[in-house]
Amino acid sequence: MKRRDLLTAAGLGALAPAGLAATTLATPAIAQTAPTVRWRLTASVPKVLDAIFGANELVAKYVSEATDGRFTILPFAAGEIVPGLQALDAVQNGTVEVAQTPLYYYTGKDPTFACFTTMPFGLNARQQNAWFYHGGGRELQNEFLAKYNLVGFLGGNTGTQMGGWFRKEVKTLEDFKGLKFRIGGIAGQVVAKLGVVPQQIAPSDIYPSLEKGTIDACEWVGPYDDEKLGFVKVAPYYYYPGWWDGGPTMNVVVNKAKWDGLPKAYQAIFEAATAYANADMLAKYDAFNPAALRRLVAQGAQLRPFPPEFLDASYKATNELYAEISAKNPTFKKVLESLIAFRNDEYLWWQVGEYPYDSYMIRARSRG
């Protein structure tokens, strides 16, 4: 029963003070004041990546249902309004009101952007959420994004990603030198220190580049999405772990002027919807990746761990790069110090609680 019907049925209108119509009491305040708002959302991914793009559809669904259709968001895939790597710019200049895009795509503007998506040897998905919601990450992010006329939210997480697909096997650090590798964000700068030639390519262009040999390797997400993009057909060696993507966030950014113009009720609904989408995306990847990995192996994927010397050299190069950027960029230094301090505290607990449990379960499963 609707609220106004309930009030009428209860006879509350008869209790109204003199001069106040019963119909006034029976009409919810939000129904009188709620404006009609129509937003467009541009994503950095194609619709075929349903776990990521589907988060936008979830946000749109719950925002519309919670406002009786007064606040609607229409999601568009990469390329339908602007190319995937221009999503943030489209929000900043007001072409669209909102975008779902990993902020580490925009490290060319400022490397600080990467801190709010994921950092090499940084936080895993749960830790990334914890830092954002309870470790000061949200405040640091919005302080930074205000310079770009943006407000930011978490819109999903894929969990730790795979290391990527390689046309040829890599066994030593020497094998990485001169390798043309599609890899985004600050991780590209890290591997460049090791002789890799990083390439930043939008999702829709990765497969043809790999097929033609324009690139030698690519990283994308993990089994569920990688299977959809067909990388196993042209690059059979599937490496792990994706040390640069321990807990990569799909960021949602809103034009600040548009955000400030929303009623408080709409702001609360939007934030709740993005928080739900954030949790739902990670749950989907955790649920769907195991079966996808089995299918990929059946299709010919050859699983390989990265050589230990590559991981060690990458960790060293990462810390060197962080020091170099911090010396030039005080904002990056401030955000990174917060993130690293949080990471170090988290792994104190992980050593005691999470890691021993996970390690035991892996051993127990192998024993049957």
mmCIF file of C-alpha atoms in Angstrom:
data_model
loop_
_atom_site.group_PDB
_atom_site.id
_atom_site.type_symbol
_atom_site.label_atom_id
_atom_site.label_comp_id
_atom_site.label_asym_id
_atom_site.label_seq_id
_atom_site.Cartn_x
_atom_site.Cartn_y
_atom_site.Cartn_z
ATOM 1 C CA MET A 1 0.000 0.000 0.000
ATOM 2 C CA LYS A 2 1.324 3.446 -0.869
ATOM 3 C CA ARG A 3 2.041 5.821 1.984
ATOM 4 C CA ARG A 4 -0.687 8.314 1.036
ATOM 5 C CA ASP A 5 -3.263 5.496 0.827
ATOM 6 C CA LEU A 6 -2.178 4.208 4.225
ATOM 7 C CA LEU A 7 -2.618 7.644 5.778
ATOM 8 C CA THR A 8 -6.091 8.011 4.294
ATOM 9 C CA ALA A 9 -7.143 4.516 5.339
ATOM 10 C CA ALA A 10 -6.040 5.171 8.894
ATOM 11 C CA GLY A 11 -8.205 8.251 9.094
ATOM 12 C CA LEU A 12 -5.252 10.486 9.885
ATOM 13 C CA GLY A 13 -6.621 13.208 7.699
ATOM 14 C CA ALA A 14 -9.329 13.817 10.294
ATOM 15 C CA LEU A 15 -6.640 14.630 12.861
ATOM 16 C CA ALA A 16 -5.222 17.507 10.815
ATOM 17 C CA PRO A 17 -5.154 20.917 12.541
ATOM 18 C CA ALA A 18 -7.751 23.426 11.465
ATOM 19 C CA GLY A 19 -6.998 24.978 8.106
ATOM 20 C CA LEU A 20 -4.676 22.157 7.004
ATOM 21 C CA ALA A 21 -6.149 19.924 4.311
ATOM 22 C CA ALA A 22 -5.951 16.192 4.902
ATOM 23 C CA THR A 23 -4.521 15.739 1.398
ATOM 24 C CA THR A 24 -1.510 17.825 2.379
ATOM 25 C CA LEU A 25 -0.657 15.424 5.172
ATOM 26 C CA ALA A 26 -1.192 12.452 2.914
ATOM 27 C CA THR A 27 1.322 13.512 0.223
ATOM 28 C CA PRO A 28 4.959 12.531 0.948
ATOM 29 C CA ALA A 29 7.324 15.494 0.890
ATOM 30 C CA ILE A 30 9.747 13.817 -1.515
ATOM 31 C CA ALA A 31 6.951 13.323 -4.059
ATOM 32 C CA GLN A 32 6.247 17.055 -4.005
ATOM 33 C CA THR A 33 9.843 18.172 -4.433
ATOM 34 C CA ALA A 34 11.626 15.395 -6.361
ATOM 35 C CA PRO A 35 12.771 16.730 -9.739
ATOM 36 C CA THR A 36 13.150 14.757 -12.949
ATOM 37 C CA VAL A 37 16.843 14.111 -13.627
ATOM 38 C CA ARG A 38 18.225 12.404 -16.723
ATOM 39 C CA TRP A 39 21.916 11.458 -16.803
ATOM 40 C CA ARG A 40 24.105 9.682 -19.322
ATOM 41 C CA LEU A 41 26.945 7.386 -18.272
ATOM 42 C CA THR A 42 29.865 6.503 -20.517
ATOM 43 C CA ALA A 43 31.991 3.441 -19.766
ATOM 44 C CA SER A 44 35.540 2.553 -20.736
ATOM 45 C CA VAL A 45 34.614 -1.028 -21.650
ATOM 46 C CA PRO A 46 32.440 -2.729 -24.289
ATOM 47 C CA LYS A 47 29.142 -4.369 -23.351
ATOM 48 C CA VAL A 48 30.557 -7.852 -23.962
ATOM 49 C CA LEU A 49 32.400 -7.496 -20.641
ATOM 50 C CA ASP A 50 29.142 -8.008 -18.817
ATOM 51 C CA ALA A 51 30.497 -8.194 -15.262
ATOM 52 C CA ILE A 52 32.030 -4.722 -15.593
ATOM 53 C CA PHE A 53 29.477 -3.046 -17.843
ATOM 54 C CA GLY A 54 26.656 -4.765 -15.958
ATOM 55 C CA ALA A 55 27.587 -2.774 -12.850
ATOM 56 C CA ASN A 56 26.442 0.353 -14.678
ATOM 57 C CA GLU A 57 23.125 -1.287 -15.486
ATOM 58 C CA LEU A 58 22.693 -2.227 -11.821
ATOM 59 C CA VAL A 59 23.325 1.358 -10.723
ATOM 60 C CA ALA A 60 20.826 2.627 -13.296
ATOM 61 C CA LYS A 61 18.231 0.048 -12.213
ATOM 62 C CA TYR A 62 18.364 0.817 -8.502
ATOM 63 C CA VAL A 63 18.550 4.577 -8.927
ATOM 64 C CA SER A 64 15.451 4.525 -11.141
ATOM 65 C CA GLU A 65 13.475 2.135 -8.951
ATOM 66 C CA ALA A 66 14.277 4.027 -5.743
ATOM 67 C CA THR A 67 13.067 7.313 -7.234
ATOM 68 C CA ASP A 68 9.992 5.976 -9.067
ATOM 69 C CA GLY A 69 11.714 6.773 -12.361
ATOM 70 C CA ARG A 70 12.388 10.422 -11.536
ATOM 71 C CA PHE A 71 16.174 9.964 -11.606
ATOM 72 C CA THR A 72 17.359 7.872 -14.555
ATOM 73 C CA ILE A 73 20.837 7.024 -15.820
ATOM 74 C CA LEU A 74 21.372 5.680 -19.336
ATOM 75 C CA PRO A 75 24.631 3.680 -19.669
ATOM 76 C CA PHE A 76 26.678 3.726 -22.888
ATOM 77 C CA ALA A 77 29.581 1.440 -23.776
ATOM 78 C CA ALA A 78 33.005 2.622 -24.873
ATOM 79 C CA GLY A 79 32.846 4.247 -28.288
ATOM 80 C CA GLU A 80 29.106 4.946 -28.280
ATOM 81 C CA ILE A 81 29.620 8.521 -27.065
ATOM 82 C CA VAL A 82 33.390 8.834 -26.633
ATOM 83 C CA PRO A 83 36.315 6.370 -26.838
ATOM 84 C CA GLY A 84 37.009 4.379 -23.690
ATOM 85 C CA LEU A 85 40.155 6.312 -22.787
ATOM 86 C CA GLN A 86 38.313 9.648 -22.975
ATOM 87 C CA ALA A 87 35.578 8.825 -20.465
ATOM 88 C CA LEU A 88 36.984 10.991 -17.686
ATOM 89 C CA ASP A 89 37.396 13.976 -19.993
ATOM 90 C CA ALA A 90 33.775 13.632 -21.120
ATOM 91 C CA VAL A 91 32.605 13.967 -17.520
ATOM 92 C CA GLN A 92 35.000 16.781 -16.724
ATOM 93 C CA ASN A 93 33.838 18.909 -19.658
ATOM 94 C CA GLY A 94 30.144 18.106 -19.168
ATOM 95 C CA THR A 95 29.573 15.976 -22.283
ATOM 96 C CA VAL A 96 28.099 13.353 -19.930
ATOM 97 C CA GLU A 97 27.297 13.479 -16.240
ATOM 98 C CA VAL A 98 29.005 10.264 -15.091
ATOM 99 C CA ALA A 99 31.549 7.671 -16.212
ATOM 100 C CA GLN A 100 32.723 4.246 -15.132
ATOM 101 C CA THR A 101 36.444 4.196 -15.847
ATOM 102 C CA PRO A 102 39.612 3.010 -14.087
ATOM 103 C CA LEU A 103 41.378 6.172 -12.969
ATOM 104 C CA TYR A 104 44.770 4.660 -13.684
ATOM 105 C CA TYR A 105 44.028 5.174 -17.370
ATOM 106 C CA TYR A 106 44.798 8.849 -16.763
ATOM 107 C CA THR A 107 48.261 8.709 -15.225
ATOM 108 C CA GLY A 108 49.439 10.819 -18.176
ATOM 109 C CA LYS A 109 47.596 13.714 -16.555
ATOM 110 C CA ASP A 110 48.886 12.932 -13.060
ATOM 111 C CA PRO A 111 50.237 9.622 -11.664
ATOM 112 C CA THR A 112 48.130 10.221 -8.546
ATOM 113 C CA PHE A 113 45.114 8.949 -10.479
ATOM 114 C CA ALA A 114 46.529 5.423 -10.272
ATOM 115 C CA CYS A 115 46.367 5.325 -6.479
ATOM 116 C CA PHE A 116 42.582 5.232 -6.587
ATOM 117 C CA THR A 117 42.350 2.251 -8.938
ATOM 118 C CA THR A 118 45.264 -0.007 -8.005
ATOM 119 C CA MET A 119 49.017 0.220 -7.550
ATOM 120 C CA PRO A 120 51.773 -2.290 -8.301
ATOM 121 C CA PHE A 121 52.345 -4.342 -5.150
ATOM 122 C CA GLY A 122 49.563 -2.385 -3.476
ATOM 123 C CA LEU A 123 46.248 -3.438 -1.948
ATOM 124 C CA ASN A 124 44.054 -6.399 -2.790
ATOM 125 C CA ALA A 125 40.316 -5.901 -3.402
ATOM 126 C CA ARG A 126 39.169 -6.090 0.200
ATOM 127 C CA GLN A 127 41.993 -3.860 1.353
ATOM 128 C CA GLN A 128 41.275 -1.352 -1.415
ATOM 129 C CA ASN A 129 37.668 -1.113 -0.241
ATOM 130 C CA ALA A 130 38.744 -0.824 3.379
ATOM 131 C CA TRP A 131 41.211 1.971 2.609
ATOM 132 C CA PHE A 132 38.593 3.870 0.605
ATOM 133 C CA TYR A 133 35.750 3.589 3.110
ATOM 134 C CA HIS A 134 37.628 3.543 6.423
ATOM 135 C CA GLY A 135 41.279 4.430 5.811
ATOM 136 C CA GLY A 136 41.036 7.954 4.398
ATOM 137 C CA GLY A 137 41.058 6.964 0.733
ATOM 138 C CA ARG A 138 37.680 8.510 -0.083
ATOM 139 C CA GLU A 139 38.666 11.872 1.357
ATOM 140 C CA LEU A 140 42.015 11.880 -0.444
ATOM 141 C CA GLN A 141 40.364 10.889 -3.707
ATOM 142 C CA ASN A 142 37.742 13.623 -3.659
ATOM 143 C CA GLU A 143 40.242 16.243 -2.569
ATOM 144 C CA PHE A 144 42.303 15.296 -5.631
ATOM 145 C CA LEU A 145 39.385 14.933 -8.061
ATOM 146 C CA ALA A 146 37.986 18.358 -7.130
ATOM 147 C CA LYS A 147 40.776 19.859 -9.252
ATOM 148 C CA TYR A 148 39.168 18.145 -12.252
ATOM 149 C CA ASN A 149 35.572 19.104 -11.387
ATOM 150 C CA LEU A 150 34.841 15.500 -10.355
ATOM 151 C CA VAL A 151 33.460 13.481 -7.437
ATOM 152 C CA GLY A 152 34.448 9.807 -7.167
ATOM 153 C CA PHE A 153 32.890 6.541 -5.995
ATOM 154 C CA LEU A 154 33.749 2.843 -6.060
ATOM 155 C CA GLY A 155 31.866 1.069 -8.819
ATOM 156 C CA GLY A 156 33.304 -2.438 -8.780
ATOM 157 C CA ASN A 157 36.419 -4.549 -8.373
ATOM 158 C CA THR A 158 37.687 -7.527 -10.355
ATOM 159 C CA GLY A 159 39.867 -8.995 -7.616
ATOM 160 C CA THR A 160 43.517 -9.856 -8.252
ATOM 161 C CA GLN A 161 44.061 -10.200 -11.974
ATOM 162 C CA MET A 162 46.144 -12.532 -14.102
ATOM 163 C CA GLY A 163 49.565 -11.559 -15.396
ATOM 164 C CA GLY A 164 48.455 -11.760 -18.999
ATOM 165 C CA TRP A 165 48.744 -13.544 -22.321
ATOM 166 C CA PHE A 166 52.089 -14.007 -24.095
ATOM 167 C CA ARG A 167 52.724 -15.159 -27.629
ATOM 168 C CA LYS A 168 56.009 -16.726 -26.512
ATOM 169 C CA GLU A 169 57.160 -18.238 -23.247
ATOM 170 C CA VAL A 170 59.185 -15.972 -20.923
ATOM 171 C CA LYS A 171 61.601 -17.829 -18.647
ATOM 172 C CA THR A 172 64.203 -15.244 -17.655
ATOM 173 C CA LEU A 173 64.400 -11.519 -17.057
ATOM 174 C CA GLU A 174 66.241 -11.207 -20.355
ATOM 175 C CA ASP A 175 63.159 -12.509 -22.210
ATOM 176 C CA PHE A 176 61.219 -9.389 -21.206
ATOM 177 C CA LYS A 177 63.599 -6.947 -22.836
ATOM 178 C CA GLY A 178 62.081 -5.372 -25.927
ATOM 179 C CA LEU A 179 58.746 -7.127 -25.302
ATOM 180 C CA LYS A 180 55.808 -5.014 -26.526
ATOM 181 C CA PHE A 181 53.321 -5.455 -23.701
ATOM 182 C CA ARG A 182 49.833 -3.956 -23.447
ATOM 183 C CA ILE A 183 49.774 -2.831 -19.824
ATOM 184 C CA GLY A 184 48.073 0.177 -18.255
ATOM 185 C CA GLY A 185 48.839 2.759 -15.630
ATOM 186 C CA ILE A 186 51.957 3.078 -13.536
ATOM 187 C CA ALA A 187 52.756 -0.603 -14.091
ATOM 188 C CA GLY A 188 53.801 0.325 -17.611
ATOM 189 C CA GLN A 189 56.433 2.662 -16.187
ATOM 190 C CA VAL A 190 57.651 -0.088 -13.853
ATOM 191 C CA VAL A 191 58.167 -2.693 -16.570
ATOM 192 C CA ALA A 192 59.774 -0.077 -18.813
ATOM 193 C CA LYS A 193 62.601 0.015 -16.258
ATOM 194 C CA LEU A 194 63.136 -3.672 -17.036
ATOM 195 C CA GLY A 195 63.339 -3.147 -20.787
ATOM 196 C CA VAL A 196 59.682 -3.861 -21.627
ATOM 197 C CA VAL A 197 57.986 -1.566 -24.160
ATOM 198 C CA PRO A 198 54.585 -0.756 -22.574
ATOM 199 C CA GLN A 199 51.549 -0.137 -24.771
ATOM 200 C CA GLN A 200 48.313 1.481 -23.556
ATOM 201 C CA ILE A 201 45.543 0.157 -25.792
ATOM 202 C CA ALA A 202 41.780 0.293 -25.339
ATOM 203 C CA PRO A 203 40.050 -3.079 -24.727
ATOM 204 C CA SER A 204 38.480 -3.335 -28.179
ATOM 205 C CA ASP A 205 41.897 -2.959 -29.859
ATOM 206 C CA ILE A 206 43.831 -5.540 -27.834
ATOM 207 C CA TYR A 207 42.912 -8.720 -29.732
ATOM 208 C CA PRO A 208 43.683 -7.430 -33.250
ATOM 209 C CA SER A 209 46.975 -5.978 -32.009
ATOM 210 C CA LEU A 210 47.929 -9.316 -30.472
ATOM 211 C CA GLU A 211 46.791 -11.269 -33.529
ATOM 212 C CA LYS A 212 48.808 -9.116 -35.929
ATOM 213 C CA GLY A 213 51.917 -9.175 -33.738
ATOM 214 C CA THR A 214 51.781 -5.429 -33.148
ATOM 215 C CA ILE A 215 52.151 -6.383 -29.500
ATOM 216 C CA ASP A 216 53.779 -9.491 -27.991
ATOM 217 C CA ALA A 217 51.682 -9.761 -24.859
ATOM 218 C CA CYS A 218 48.712 -8.221 -23.099
ATOM 219 C CA GLU A 219 47.165 -8.094 -19.696
ATOM 220 C CA TRP A 220 43.485 -7.506 -19.267
ATOM 221 C CA VAL A 221 41.535 -8.876 -16.298
ATOM 222 C CA GLY A 222 41.235 -12.588 -15.620
ATOM 223 C CA PRO A 223 39.710 -15.828 -16.927
ATOM 224 C CA TYR A 224 36.063 -14.740 -17.167
ATOM 225 C CA ASP A 225 36.721 -11.640 -19.264
ATOM 226 C CA ASP A 226 39.815 -12.939 -21.048
ATOM 227 C CA GLU A 227 37.816 -15.870 -22.402
ATOM 228 C CA LYS A 228 35.268 -13.477 -23.916
ATOM 229 C CA LEU A 229 37.998 -11.537 -25.689
ATOM 230 C CA GLY A 230 39.525 -14.709 -27.155
ATOM 231 C CA PHE A 231 43.172 -14.092 -26.274
ATOM 232 C CA VAL A 232 43.890 -17.817 -25.957
ATOM 233 C CA LYS A 233 43.550 -18.154 -29.749
ATOM 234 C CA VAL A 234 46.567 -15.933 -30.458
ATOM 235 C CA ALA A 235 48.726 -16.027 -27.304
ATOM 236 C CA PRO A 236 48.633 -19.392 -25.488
ATOM 237 C CA TYR A 237 50.910 -18.669 -22.506
ATOM 238 C CA TYR A 238 48.826 -17.423 -19.561
ATOM 239 C CA TYR A 239 50.964 -15.957 -16.780
ATOM 240 C CA TYR A 240 50.237 -15.126 -13.147
ATOM 241 C CA PRO A 241 50.034 -13.214 -10.862
ATOM 242 C CA GLY A 242 49.077 -9.701 -11.976
ATOM 243 C CA TRP A 243 51.192 -7.977 -9.342
ATOM 244 C CA TRP A 244 50.203 -4.574 -10.737
ATOM 245 C CA ASP A 245 46.484 -5.335 -10.293
ATOM 246 C CA GLY A 246 46.075 -6.712 -6.801
ATOM 247 C CA GLY A 247 42.671 -5.115 -6.252
ATOM 248 C CA PRO A 248 41.735 -2.929 -9.214
ATOM 249 C CA THR A 249 38.747 -0.662 -8.729
ATOM 250 C CA MET A 250 36.351 0.324 -11.460
ATOM 251 C CA ASN A 251 35.979 3.962 -10.509
ATOM 252 C CA VAL A 252 32.796 5.948 -11.005
ATOM 253 C CA VAL A 253 33.283 9.688 -11.499
ATOM 254 C CA VAL A 254 30.544 12.326 -11.547
ATOM 255 C CA ASN A 255 30.705 15.900 -12.776
ATOM 256 C CA LYS A 256 30.931 17.901 -9.539
ATOM 257 C CA ALA A 257 28.521 20.626 -10.605
ATOM 258 C CA LYS A 258 25.942 17.997 -11.558
ATOM 259 C CA TRP A 259 26.523 16.168 -8.279
ATOM 260 C CA ASP A 260 26.134 19.311 -6.202
ATOM 261 C CA GLY A 261 22.885 20.032 -8.041
ATOM 262 C CA LEU A 262 21.274 16.719 -7.018
ATOM 263 C CA PRO A 263 18.829 16.600 -4.087
ATOM 264 C CA LYS A 264 20.378 14.969 -1.011
ATOM 265 C CA ALA A 265 17.991 12.032 -1.352
ATOM 266 C CA TYR A 266 19.207 11.367 -4.901
ATOM 267 C CA GLN A 267 22.828 11.613 -3.792
ATOM 268 C CA ALA A 268 22.209 9.013 -1.081
ATOM 269 C CA ILE A 269 20.451 6.684 -3.527
ATOM 270 C CA PHE A 270 23.240 7.008 -6.091
ATOM 271 C CA GLU A 271 25.951 6.314 -3.523
ATOM 272 C CA ALA A 272 24.086 3.273 -2.181
ATOM 273 C CA ALA A 273 23.621 1.935 -5.720
ATOM 274 C CA THR A 274 27.331 2.250 -6.541
ATOM 275 C CA ALA A 275 28.261 0.555 -3.271
ATOM 276 C CA TYR A 276 26.015 -2.383 -4.150
ATOM 277 C CA ALA A 277 27.474 -2.579 -7.655
ATOM 278 C CA ASN A 278 30.960 -2.515 -6.156
ATOM 279 C CA ALA A 279 30.252 -5.565 -3.987
ATOM 280 C CA ASP A 280 28.311 -7.386 -6.704
ATOM 281 C CA MET A 281 31.086 -7.143 -9.310
ATOM 282 C CA LEU A 282 33.691 -8.733 -7.052
ATOM 283 C CA ALA A 283 31.247 -11.504 -6.142
ATOM 284 C CA LYS A 284 30.658 -12.210 -9.843
ATOM 285 C CA TYR A 285 34.352 -12.540 -10.626
ATOM 286 C CA ASP A 286 34.920 -14.793 -7.616
ATOM 287 C CA ALA A 287 32.014 -16.958 -8.762
ATOM 288 C CA PHE A 288 32.757 -17.045 -12.503
ATOM 289 C CA ASN A 289 36.566 -17.152 -12.766
ATOM 290 C CA PRO A 290 37.147 -20.797 -11.703
ATOM 291 C CA ALA A 291 34.965 -22.341 -14.421
ATOM 292 C CA ALA A 292 36.338 -19.920 -17.022
ATOM 293 C CA LEU A 293 39.905 -20.904 -16.116
ATOM 294 C CA ARG A 294 39.070 -24.591 -16.641
ATOM 295 C CA ARG A 295 37.554 -23.800 -20.029
ATOM 296 C CA LEU A 296 40.598 -21.786 -21.092
ATOM 297 C CA VAL A 297 42.951 -24.618 -20.173
ATOM 298 C CA ALA A 298 40.755 -26.983 -22.193
ATOM 299 C CA GLN A 299 41.101 -24.561 -25.132
ATOM 300 C CA GLY A 300 44.894 -24.687 -24.932
ATOM 301 C CA ALA A 301 45.906 -22.048 -22.387
ATOM 302 C CA GLN A 302 49.224 -22.969 -20.772
ATOM 303 C CA LEU A 303 49.405 -21.635 -17.218
ATOM 304 C CA ARG A 304 52.786 -20.291 -16.161
ATOM 305 C CA PRO A 305 54.000 -18.439 -13.053
ATOM 306 C CA PHE A 306 56.133 -15.384 -13.689
ATOM 307 C CA PRO A 307 59.845 -16.128 -13.151
ATOM 308 C CA PRO A 308 60.829 -15.221 -9.561
ATOM 309 C CA GLU A 309 63.615 -12.962 -10.841
ATOM 310 C CA PHE A 310 61.044 -10.978 -12.824
ATOM 311 C CA LEU A 311 58.868 -10.511 -9.737
ATOM 312 C CA ASP A 312 61.826 -9.470 -7.591
ATOM 313 C CA ALA A 313 63.115 -7.038 -10.208
ATOM 314 C CA SER A 314 59.612 -5.609 -10.635
ATOM 315 C CA TYR A 315 59.222 -5.046 -6.884
ATOM 316 C CA LYS A 316 62.547 -3.234 -6.749
ATOM 317 C CA ALA A 317 61.721 -1.148 -9.826
ATOM 318 C CA THR A 318 58.310 -0.278 -8.348
ATOM 319 C CA ASN A 319 59.810 1.164 -5.180
ATOM 320 C CA GLU A 320 62.363 3.106 -7.217
ATOM 321 C CA LEU A 321 59.629 4.586 -9.386
ATOM 322 C CA TYR A 322 57.516 5.559 -6.382
ATOM 323 C CA ALA A 323 60.475 7.419 -4.893
ATOM 324 C CA GLU A 324 61.132 9.220 -8.184
ATOM 325 C CA ILE A 325 57.517 10.344 -8.616
ATOM 326 C CA SER A 326 57.150 11.322 -4.950
ATOM 327 C CA ALA A 327 60.187 13.595 -5.197
ATOM 328 C CA LYS A 328 58.424 15.583 -7.946
ATOM 329 C CA ASN A 329 54.753 15.276 -7.022
ATOM 330 C CA PRO A 330 53.725 16.092 -3.428
ATOM 331 C CA THR A 331 50.113 15.039 -4.009
ATOM 332 C CA PHE A 332 51.187 11.609 -5.211
ATOM 333 C CA LYS A 333 53.540 11.321 -2.232
ATOM 334 C CA LYS A 334 50.746 12.189 0.223
ATOM 335 C CA VAL A 335 48.288 9.670 -1.206
ATOM 336 C CA LEU A 336 50.872 6.919 -1.666
ATOM 337 C CA GLU A 337 52.112 7.250 1.915
ATOM 338 C CA SER A 338 48.546 6.793 3.166
ATOM 339 C CA LEU A 339 48.034 3.763 0.934
ATOM 340 C CA ILE A 340 51.352 2.075 1.789
ATOM 341 C CA ALA A 341 50.919 2.630 5.538
ATOM 342 C CA PHE A 342 47.467 1.059 5.295
ATOM 343 C CA ARG A 343 48.852 -1.849 3.240
ATOM 344 C CA ASN A 344 51.586 -2.572 5.764
ATOM 345 C CA ASP A 345 49.105 -2.683 8.652
ATOM 346 C CA GLU A 346 46.752 -4.881 6.642
ATOM 347 C CA TYR A 347 49.432 -7.474 5.934
ATOM 348 C CA LEU A 348 50.272 -7.730 9.621
ATOM 349 C CA TRP A 349 46.746 -9.071 10.046
ATOM 350 C CA TRP A 350 46.832 -11.051 6.792
ATOM 351 C CA GLN A 351 49.886 -12.972 8.032
ATOM 352 C CA VAL A 352 48.014 -14.064 11.144
ATOM 353 C CA GLY A 353 44.486 -14.610 9.856
ATOM 354 C CA GLU A 354 43.922 -14.773 6.116
ATOM 355 C CA TYR A 355 47.144 -16.216 4.715
ATOM 356 C CA PRO A 356 47.481 -19.199 7.117
ATOM 357 C CA TYR A 357 43.877 -20.170 6.482
ATOM 358 C CA ASP A 358 44.139 -19.875 2.696
ATOM 359 C CA SER A 359 47.465 -21.730 2.658
ATOM 360 C CA TYR A 360 46.071 -24.571 4.736
ATOM 361 C CA MET A 361 42.996 -24.889 2.531
ATOM 362 C CA ILE A 362 45.166 -25.066 -0.605
ATOM 363 C CA ARG A 363 47.277 -27.836 0.947
ATOM 364 C CA ALA A 364 44.228 -29.675 2.265
ATOM 365 C CA ARG A 365 42.529 -29.557 -1.117
ATOM 366 C CA SER A 366 45.635 -30.919 -2.856
ATOM 367 C CA ARG A 367 45.669 -33.844 -0.417
ATOM 368 C CA GLY A 368 42.013 -34.538 -1.167
#
